[in-house]
Structures are given as structure tokens and as C-alpha cells.
Amino acid sequence: MNNEQLLMLRPDVAGLEKAAAILAEGGLVSFPTETVYGLGADACNDTAVAEIYKAKGRPSFNPLIVHLADVEAVTDFCKMNDTAHQLAAAFWPGALTLVLHLTEGAGVSKLVTAGLDTLAVRVPDHPVAHGLLTAFGGPVAAPSANPSGRVSPTTAAHVAAGLGGKIDAVVDAGECHVGVESSIVSCVGEPALLRAGGIPVEALEACLGQPLAVPQDPDVPAAPGQLASHYAPQGRVRLNAASAEEGEVLLGFGPVEAALNLSVAGDLTEAAARLFACLHALDGMGAKRIAVSPIPDHGLGRAINDRLKRAAAPR
Ligand code: AMP
Ligand code: MG
């Protein structure tokens, strides 16, 4: 087990203060929730969020769930409509994630939302998660604390076995009791079940007094590049471009002359952290044709290239 560099923290006041300090410095801390152990980072820190993808070895940038201490904190970042209030009153804290309209200027990293204007939020029902979120005092982005493609961890030992040497600390509070992921309900438009999970769909529907829509799997596109839930820039995108042609705006990587550069230093973590902000900036510039420098296809470069390929697919 490669966990020499992994700090094991106790779930007491000192341990949670240390964990919150690591998050505030942009570090990665795994913490228990009632569902599984999460891999947490400051949701407002682009680089810290990029480190989540790096540590997990995720080959794509799916939006992440943001964890908050209570409903009041949620209203600082999202607009809660009637559906959201009803579900929150019945199931929070708990194993339910709500997708809500993001409040503009709330400061959440675009890498958390994958550039979307919606945010997935959850108030976990676990005293240690609650203690950490309170001590940190801000939104914590957290997918499950396992390497991509591996089983979700329900003990600190699982986290250490999978991510030891790749993250800063884990708060050890024994086993998670739900053991499956949260149910996800979109409250944007018609209420819809995006993922079945810890809260039974019957209970959700009984609460709302109506059936939940079950959209087509948002990750299975009707046609290439038509992922409703995936942000893509307005302009046409050409990949692996050595330089911009006439009429193109270059999104650079490395030491190239470009209108915008993902990372002049050629650093993949920096490039991941800046990706969605750059895509939005290209829209802001009214770029109709976008050329993108080659990005190395390893580490975070794979997730960056996955997203750029989707942006470049015919629409
Ligand atoms: P996990 O990585 O297991 O925490 O899962 C996060 C889930 O939440 C994924 O299925 C995401 O697609 C989903 N999700 C997060 N944010 C959004 C959003 N804004 N809209 C729709 N789905 C979301
Ligand atoms: Mg997971």
C-alpha cells in the first residue's frame, strides 16, 4: 500500500481544522459522507479542482457535486425553486443531490460545472462531513475518492490503497453506512431523475406528488457533439493546429503566439484549470473559428483532449 505520504486525520476538532486548512491551501482531502468517501477540494479554486481529476486519473471532465454544510449555504451559490425547497426540506441532510441554476458570480470554478450554468449540490448527512464543511466554511467539490474506474471507497483504508501518494490527507471516521452514491434530481425545468442512488425514487416522487422525468442518459449523445449537458463554444473548433489560419483564433498550449493560452509553461494542471474559462472567453470574443494547439495525451491531457474533441465534433 503506497500511503506513506498520506496524512491520516482523526475526526476531532484538531483533525477537522487541519483538514480545512489543507483545503484552504488548495490541497486534496478525502472525507467520509454517509454514501462513500469523497475526494474534496475547494470548489472555488480552479487548480485544486484540476488536481481532483489528476489524482483520480479521470479521462473526462464530468461536472462534480459540490458539498455544503446546510441549506442556507446552498442559497449563496444556487437559485432554489419550489421543487428544490420541497426536496431539500424532506431529504437534506441526506443522500440526495440537486441540480440547480448556478448564481452568476458565486465564484464556483468552471471546472466544477464543466462550464455549465447549473450546479449539482448536496448537504451530506454525516457529522464528520458536516464538521469539515463548517470548519472550511465554503463549497467543497467532491467525487468519490477512488481512482477512475475503480470501486468507490467506504473506508479510509480503501482511500489510502487507491490514492495514497496522490492526495494530501484523509479524515478517518470508519465505514460509510449507505455505501451507494447519492440520487441526483434536476430541479432545472421539469423535475428529472438523473441518477438513481441512496434515496429511493418512490420517496422522491411521493414528496413532490408527481412522477420524475427520466431523461435519456445525458452521457449517451443522440448524435456526436450533441450532449445537452456539455458546454461547447459557439465557434467551429480545429484541433492539433500548429498555428492559426486566416480568420481563426488560436487557443494555445505552450510557448506559441496565441490570442489565449491554456498554459504558456505547457503545464497540464494549469491548462485543465483554465480550460472552461478559456472556452467561455472565446465565446466572449465572438470567435467563429477556433484553432487549438496540440495537447499531450497523457495525465490531465487526456481529459482536456476528450473535452476538446467533443467541442470539435460536427454539430
Ligand atoms: P460523481 O462523480 O460520482 O460525484 O458524480 C457526479 C454526477 O453528477 C455525475 O453523474 C454528473 O454528470 C452529475 N452532475 C454534476 N453536475 C451536474 C450538472 N450541473 N448537471 C447535470 N448533472 C450533473
Ligand atoms: Mg465515483
Short mmCIF file of C-alpha atoms and ligand atoms in Angstrom, two decimals:
data_model
loop_
_atom_site.label_atom_id
_atom_site.label_comp_id
_atom_site.label_asym_id
_atom_site.label_seq_id
_atom_site.Cartn_x
_atom_site.Cartn_y
_atom_site.Cartn_z
CA MET A 1 0.00 0.00 0.00
CA ASN A 2 1.51 3.30 -1.06
CA ASN A 3 0.26 5.54 1.73
CA GLU A 4 3.47 6.87 3.29
CA GLN A 5 2.65 10.37 2.12
CA LEU A 6 -0.98 10.21 3.17
CA LEU A 7 -1.83 12.06 6.36
CA MET A 8 -4.49 10.20 8.36
CA LEU A 9 -6.55 12.69 10.37
CA ARG A 10 -8.81 11.96 13.32
CA PRO A 11 -12.42 13.15 13.09
CA ASP A 12 -11.97 15.50 16.06
CA VAL A 13 -11.74 19.30 16.23
CA ALA A 14 -7.98 19.39 15.64
CA GLY A 15 -8.22 16.92 12.74
CA LEU A 16 -11.04 18.83 11.06
CA GLU A 17 -9.26 22.15 11.49
CA LYS A 18 -6.15 20.68 9.87
CA ALA A 19 -8.28 19.24 7.03
CA ALA A 20 -9.98 22.60 6.49
CA ALA A 21 -6.58 24.34 6.41
CA ILE A 22 -5.34 21.91 3.74
CA LEU A 23 -8.46 22.62 1.65
CA ALA A 24 -7.94 26.37 2.06
CA GLU A 25 -4.37 25.99 0.74
CA GLY A 26 -5.67 24.23 -2.37
CA GLY A 27 -4.94 20.68 -1.19
CA LEU A 28 -6.97 17.49 -1.57
CA VAL A 29 -8.64 15.92 1.47
CA SER A 30 -10.70 12.75 1.46
CA PHE A 31 -13.56 12.76 3.95
CA PRO A 32 -16.40 10.42 4.89
CA THR A 33 -20.00 11.07 3.95
CA GLU A 34 -22.95 8.75 4.56
CA THR A 35 -22.68 7.49 0.96
CA VAL A 36 -18.96 6.94 0.25
CA TYR A 37 -15.64 8.69 0.99
CA GLY A 38 -15.36 11.83 -1.12
CA LEU A 39 -12.22 13.42 -2.56
CA GLY A 40 -12.62 17.08 -1.61
CA ALA A 41 -11.14 20.30 -2.94
CA ASP A 42 -12.05 23.98 -2.60
CA ALA A 43 -14.76 24.34 -5.29
CA CYS A 44 -13.70 27.94 -5.96
CA ASN A 45 -10.05 27.06 -6.66
CA ASP A 46 -9.52 26.06 -10.33
CA THR A 47 -6.14 24.43 -9.71
CA ALA A 48 -7.34 22.48 -6.69
CA VAL A 49 -10.28 21.14 -8.73
CA ALA A 50 -7.92 20.20 -11.58
CA GLU A 51 -5.90 18.22 -9.02
CA ILE A 52 -9.01 16.09 -8.28
CA TYR A 53 -9.09 14.93 -11.91
CA LYS A 54 -5.34 14.36 -11.87
CA ALA A 55 -5.41 12.30 -8.66
CA LYS A 56 -8.32 10.15 -9.90
CA GLY A 57 -6.86 9.78 -13.39
CA ARG A 58 -10.25 10.70 -14.84
CA PRO A 59 -10.28 10.61 -18.64
CA SER A 60 -13.06 13.23 -18.91
CA PHE A 61 -14.35 16.36 -17.18
CA ASN A 62 -17.81 15.46 -15.90
CA PRO A 63 -19.25 18.10 -13.61
CA LEU A 64 -18.65 17.49 -9.90
CA ILE A 65 -21.01 17.58 -6.94
CA VAL A 66 -20.45 20.44 -4.51
CA HIS A 67 -20.93 19.71 -0.82
CA LEU A 68 -22.22 22.32 1.61
CA ALA A 69 -22.92 22.34 5.34
CA ASP A 70 -26.60 23.41 5.19
CA VAL A 71 -29.42 24.74 3.01
CA GLU A 72 -28.58 28.36 3.85
CA ALA A 73 -25.11 27.89 2.34
CA VAL A 74 -26.69 26.38 -0.80
CA THR A 75 -28.68 29.59 -1.38
CA ASP A 76 -25.38 31.50 -1.55
CA PHE A 77 -24.48 29.60 -4.72
CA CYS A 78 -27.73 28.45 -6.36
CA LYS A 79 -31.28 29.53 -7.02
CA MET A 80 -33.68 27.29 -5.10
CA ASN A 81 -37.13 26.94 -6.72
CA ASP A 82 -40.23 25.30 -5.16
CA THR A 83 -39.17 21.80 -6.23
CA ALA A 84 -35.76 22.32 -4.66
CA HIS A 85 -37.23 23.64 -1.41
CA GLN A 86 -39.63 20.68 -1.13
CA LEU A 87 -36.91 18.09 -1.74
CA ALA A 88 -34.40 19.87 0.49
CA ALA A 89 -36.89 20.07 3.36
CA ALA A 90 -37.64 16.36 3.08
CA PHE A 91 -34.21 14.87 2.35
CA TRP A 92 -31.41 17.21 3.46
CA PRO A 93 -29.11 16.49 5.04
CA GLY A 94 -29.00 13.24 3.08
CA ALA A 95 -28.08 11.15 0.06
CA LEU A 96 -29.77 13.47 -2.45
CA THR A 97 -28.01 15.75 -4.94
CA LEU A 98 -29.97 18.57 -6.56
CA VAL A 99 -29.04 20.20 -9.86
CA LEU A 100 -29.93 23.89 -9.63
CA HIS A 101 -29.32 27.11 -11.53
CA LEU A 102 -25.94 28.49 -10.52
CA THR A 103 -25.95 32.05 -9.22
CA GLU A 104 -23.80 34.13 -11.53
CA GLY A 105 -20.65 35.45 -9.88
CA ALA A 106 -20.88 32.98 -6.99
CA GLY A 107 -17.24 32.11 -7.59
CA VAL A 108 -17.52 28.36 -8.26
CA SER A 109 -14.78 27.08 -10.58
CA LYS A 110 -15.93 26.46 -14.15
CA LEU A 111 -14.11 23.15 -13.93
CA VAL A 112 -16.63 22.08 -11.26
CA THR A 113 -19.63 22.75 -13.52
CA ALA A 114 -17.79 21.75 -16.72
CA GLY A 115 -18.71 25.21 -17.96
CA LEU A 116 -22.48 24.74 -17.42
CA ASP A 117 -24.74 27.30 -15.75
CA THR A 118 -26.12 24.67 -13.39
CA LEU A 119 -24.58 23.27 -10.23
CA ALA A 120 -25.04 19.91 -8.52
CA VAL A 121 -25.20 20.38 -4.73
CA ARG A 122 -25.61 18.16 -1.71
CA VAL A 123 -25.83 18.59 2.04
CA PRO A 124 -24.41 15.31 3.38
CA ASP A 125 -25.79 13.62 6.48
CA HIS A 126 -22.59 12.73 8.28
CA PRO A 127 -21.31 14.50 11.40
CA VAL A 128 -17.70 14.46 10.17
CA ALA A 129 -18.58 15.78 6.70
CA HIS A 130 -20.70 18.45 8.37
CA GLY A 131 -17.87 19.32 10.75
CA LEU A 132 -15.37 19.67 7.91
CA LEU A 133 -17.72 21.76 5.74
CA THR A 134 -18.43 24.03 8.69
CA ALA A 135 -14.73 24.38 9.57
CA PHE A 136 -13.86 25.13 5.94
CA GLY A 137 -16.80 27.49 5.53
CA GLY A 138 -17.15 27.15 1.77
CA PRO A 139 -18.19 24.83 -1.05
CA VAL A 140 -16.23 21.57 -1.37
CA ALA A 141 -16.24 19.77 -4.73
CA ALA A 142 -16.02 16.03 -4.17
CA PRO A 143 -16.41 12.98 -6.39
CA SER A 144 -15.81 9.56 -4.86
CA ALA A 145 -12.25 9.09 -3.56
CA ASN A 146 -11.19 6.25 -5.84
CA PRO A 147 -9.01 6.04 -8.94
CA SER A 148 -11.17 6.39 -12.05
CA GLY A 149 -12.84 3.11 -12.99
CA ARG A 150 -12.31 1.51 -9.57
CA VAL A 151 -14.83 0.76 -6.83
CA SER A 152 -15.97 3.62 -4.59
CA PRO A 153 -14.29 3.63 -1.15
CA THR A 154 -16.29 3.10 2.03
CA THR A 155 -13.32 3.13 4.45
CA ALA A 156 -10.21 5.31 4.88
CA ALA A 157 -8.11 2.21 4.15
CA HIS A 158 -9.76 1.92 0.72
CA VAL A 159 -8.87 5.57 0.07
CA ALA A 160 -5.27 5.01 1.16
CA ALA A 161 -4.96 1.93 -1.04
CA GLY A 162 -6.27 3.74 -4.11
CA LEU A 163 -4.99 7.29 -3.76
CA GLY A 164 -2.10 7.15 -1.25
CA GLY A 165 0.74 9.35 -2.53
CA LYS A 166 -1.68 11.33 -4.74
CA ILE A 167 -3.70 13.30 -2.19
CA ASP A 168 -2.82 15.22 0.97
CA ALA A 169 -4.95 13.69 3.72
CA VAL A 170 -7.90 11.53 4.67
CA VAL A 171 -10.17 12.03 7.66
CA ASP A 172 -10.71 8.55 9.07
CA ALA A 173 -14.16 8.03 10.59
CA GLY A 174 -14.69 4.35 9.91
CA GLU A 175 -17.21 2.91 7.48
CA CYS A 176 -19.79 4.78 5.42
CA HIS A 177 -23.21 3.26 6.03
CA VAL A 178 -25.16 3.96 2.82
CA GLY A 179 -22.38 2.75 0.55
CA VAL A 180 -24.06 3.77 -2.71
CA GLU A 181 -23.92 7.18 -4.37
CA SER A 182 -26.50 9.93 -3.92
CA SER A 183 -29.66 10.11 -6.01
CA ILE A 184 -29.48 13.08 -8.40
CA VAL A 185 -32.57 15.15 -9.24
CA SER A 186 -32.52 18.04 -11.66
CA CYS A 187 -34.74 20.90 -10.47
CA VAL A 188 -33.99 22.88 -13.62
CA GLY A 189 -37.16 22.73 -15.72
CA GLU A 190 -39.27 19.61 -15.32
CA PRO A 191 -38.03 17.68 -12.24
CA ALA A 192 -35.99 14.76 -13.51
CA LEU A 193 -34.11 11.81 -12.03
CA LEU A 194 -30.53 11.99 -13.37
CA ARG A 195 -29.16 9.14 -11.26
CA ALA A 196 -30.79 6.56 -9.01
CA GLY A 197 -28.99 6.33 -5.67
CA GLY A 198 -29.30 6.38 -1.90
CA ILE A 199 -32.83 7.88 -1.76
CA PRO A 200 -35.48 5.68 -3.44
CA VAL A 201 -37.23 7.24 -6.42
CA GLU A 202 -40.62 6.38 -4.86
CA ALA A 203 -39.80 8.57 -1.86
CA LEU A 204 -38.75 11.45 -4.11
CA GLU A 205 -41.94 11.18 -6.19
CA ALA A 206 -44.12 10.93 -3.07
CA CYS A 207 -42.53 14.10 -1.76
CA LEU A 208 -43.21 16.02 -4.97
CA GLY A 209 -46.60 14.40 -5.60
CA GLN A 210 -45.63 13.76 -9.21
CA PRO A 211 -43.54 11.32 -11.22
CA LEU A 212 -39.98 12.32 -12.06
CA ALA A 213 -38.97 12.52 -15.68
CA VAL A 214 -36.19 10.11 -16.62
CA PRO A 215 -34.17 11.76 -19.36
CA GLN A 216 -32.14 9.79 -21.83
CA ASP A 217 -28.71 9.11 -20.38
CA PRO A 218 -27.12 12.55 -20.78
CA ASP A 219 -23.79 10.89 -21.49
CA VAL A 220 -25.15 8.95 -24.46
CA PRO A 221 -25.44 11.51 -27.23
CA ALA A 222 -28.21 11.36 -29.83
CA ALA A 223 -25.54 12.48 -32.29
CA PRO A 224 -21.84 13.24 -31.80
CA GLY A 225 -21.24 16.56 -30.12
CA GLN A 226 -24.91 16.97 -29.13
CA LEU A 227 -24.53 16.36 -25.44
CA ALA A 228 -27.12 18.67 -23.91
CA SER A 229 -25.24 18.71 -20.63
CA HIS A 230 -21.88 19.55 -22.15
CA TYR A 231 -20.66 23.03 -22.67
CA ALA A 232 -19.14 23.74 -26.08
CA PRO A 233 -18.06 27.10 -27.52
CA GLN A 234 -20.09 28.70 -30.32
CA GLY A 235 -17.23 28.71 -32.81
CA ARG A 236 -16.05 25.85 -35.02
CA VAL A 237 -13.05 24.10 -33.44
CA ARG A 238 -9.98 22.71 -35.24
CA LEU A 239 -7.62 20.57 -33.14
CA ASN A 240 -3.85 19.92 -33.27
CA ALA A 241 -3.20 23.22 -35.00
CA ALA A 242 0.44 24.27 -35.28
CA SER A 243 -0.73 27.85 -35.83
CA ALA A 244 -3.88 29.82 -36.62
CA GLU A 245 -5.01 30.14 -40.21
CA GLU A 246 -6.60 33.27 -41.63
CA GLY A 247 -9.81 34.01 -39.68
CA GLU A 248 -9.03 31.65 -36.82
CA VAL A 249 -8.40 32.48 -33.16
CA LEU A 250 -5.67 30.33 -31.63
CA LEU A 251 -6.19 28.72 -28.24
CA GLY A 252 -2.58 27.95 -27.44
CA PHE A 253 -0.74 25.49 -25.25
CA GLY A 254 2.95 26.01 -24.57
CA PRO A 255 5.19 28.75 -25.94
CA VAL A 256 3.16 29.76 -29.01
CA GLU A 257 1.81 33.11 -30.06
CA ALA A 258 -1.89 32.86 -29.31
CA ALA A 259 -4.90 35.04 -28.51
CA LEU A 260 -5.49 32.89 -25.44
CA ASN A 261 -3.19 30.32 -23.91
CA LEU A 262 -4.19 27.36 -21.73
CA SER A 263 -0.68 27.28 -20.26
CA VAL A 264 2.32 29.10 -21.67
CA ALA A 265 4.50 26.88 -19.49
CA GLY A 266 2.93 23.75 -21.02
CA ASP A 267 1.60 22.65 -17.62
CA LEU A 268 -1.37 20.27 -17.95
CA THR A 269 -2.77 21.06 -14.49
CA GLU A 270 -2.82 24.77 -15.31
CA ALA A 271 -4.37 24.01 -18.71
CA ALA A 272 -7.13 21.90 -17.13
CA ALA A 273 -7.81 24.61 -14.55
CA ARG A 274 -8.18 27.22 -17.30
CA LEU A 275 -9.97 25.14 -19.98
CA PHE A 276 -13.61 26.12 -19.45
CA ALA A 277 -12.78 29.73 -18.62
CA CYS A 278 -10.88 29.93 -21.94
CA LEU A 279 -13.76 28.35 -23.89
CA HIS A 280 -16.13 30.92 -22.39
CA ALA A 281 -13.66 33.70 -23.18
CA LEU A 282 -13.59 32.58 -26.84
CA ASP A 283 -17.39 32.97 -26.91
CA GLY A 284 -16.96 36.37 -25.29
CA MET A 285 -14.58 37.36 -28.08
CA GLY A 286 -17.13 36.19 -30.66
CA ALA A 287 -14.63 33.69 -32.09
CA LYS A 288 -16.26 31.96 -35.10
CA ARG A 289 -13.32 29.68 -35.89
CA ILE A 290 -11.03 28.35 -33.18
CA ALA A 291 -7.72 26.58 -33.67
CA VAL A 292 -6.25 24.68 -30.72
CA SER A 293 -2.60 23.79 -30.20
CA PRO A 294 -1.75 20.10 -29.77
CA ILE A 295 -2.14 18.94 -26.16
CA PRO A 296 -0.09 15.95 -24.96
CA ASP A 297 -2.42 12.97 -24.49
CA HIS A 298 -1.30 11.82 -21.07
CA GLY A 299 -2.35 12.61 -17.49
CA LEU A 300 -4.81 15.51 -17.44
CA GLY A 301 -4.14 15.97 -21.17
CA ARG A 302 -6.46 13.01 -21.85
CA ALA A 303 -9.40 14.71 -20.14
CA ILE A 304 -8.60 18.01 -21.87
CA ASN A 305 -8.44 16.28 -25.27
CA ASP A 306 -11.68 14.38 -24.56
CA ARG A 307 -13.47 17.67 -23.96
CA LEU A 308 -11.86 19.42 -26.94
CA LYS A 309 -12.79 16.51 -29.24
CA ARG A 310 -16.42 16.87 -28.16
CA ALA A 311 -16.21 20.60 -28.80
CA ALA A 312 -14.77 19.92 -32.27
CA ALA A 313 -17.33 17.22 -33.22
CA PRO A 314 -19.72 18.22 -36.03
CA ARG A 315 -22.92 19.82 -34.71
P1 AMP B 1 -19.68 11.68 -9.06
O1 AMP B 1 -18.51 11.97 -9.95
O2 AMP B 1 -19.87 10.24 -8.75
O3 AMP B 1 -19.69 12.56 -7.86
O4 AMP B 1 -20.96 12.02 -9.91
C1 AMP B 1 -21.34 13.30 -10.22
C2 AMP B 1 -22.58 13.17 -11.05
O5 AMP B 1 -23.31 14.38 -11.00
C3 AMP B 1 -22.31 12.85 -12.50
O6 AMP B 1 -23.21 11.89 -12.94
C4 AMP B 1 -22.55 14.20 -13.16
O7 AMP B 1 -22.87 14.07 -14.52
C5 AMP B 1 -23.67 14.76 -12.31
N1 AMP B 1 -23.74 16.23 -12.36
C6 AMP B 1 -22.93 17.07 -11.70
N2 AMP B 1 -23.23 18.36 -12.02
C7 AMP B 1 -24.24 18.32 -12.90
C8 AMP B 1 -24.98 19.31 -13.60
N3 AMP B 1 -24.73 20.62 -13.45
N4 AMP B 1 -25.95 18.90 -14.43
C9 AMP B 1 -26.22 17.59 -14.58
N5 AMP B 1 -25.55 16.60 -13.95
C10 AMP B 1 -24.57 16.95 -13.11
MG MG B 2 -17.45 7.87 -8.48
#
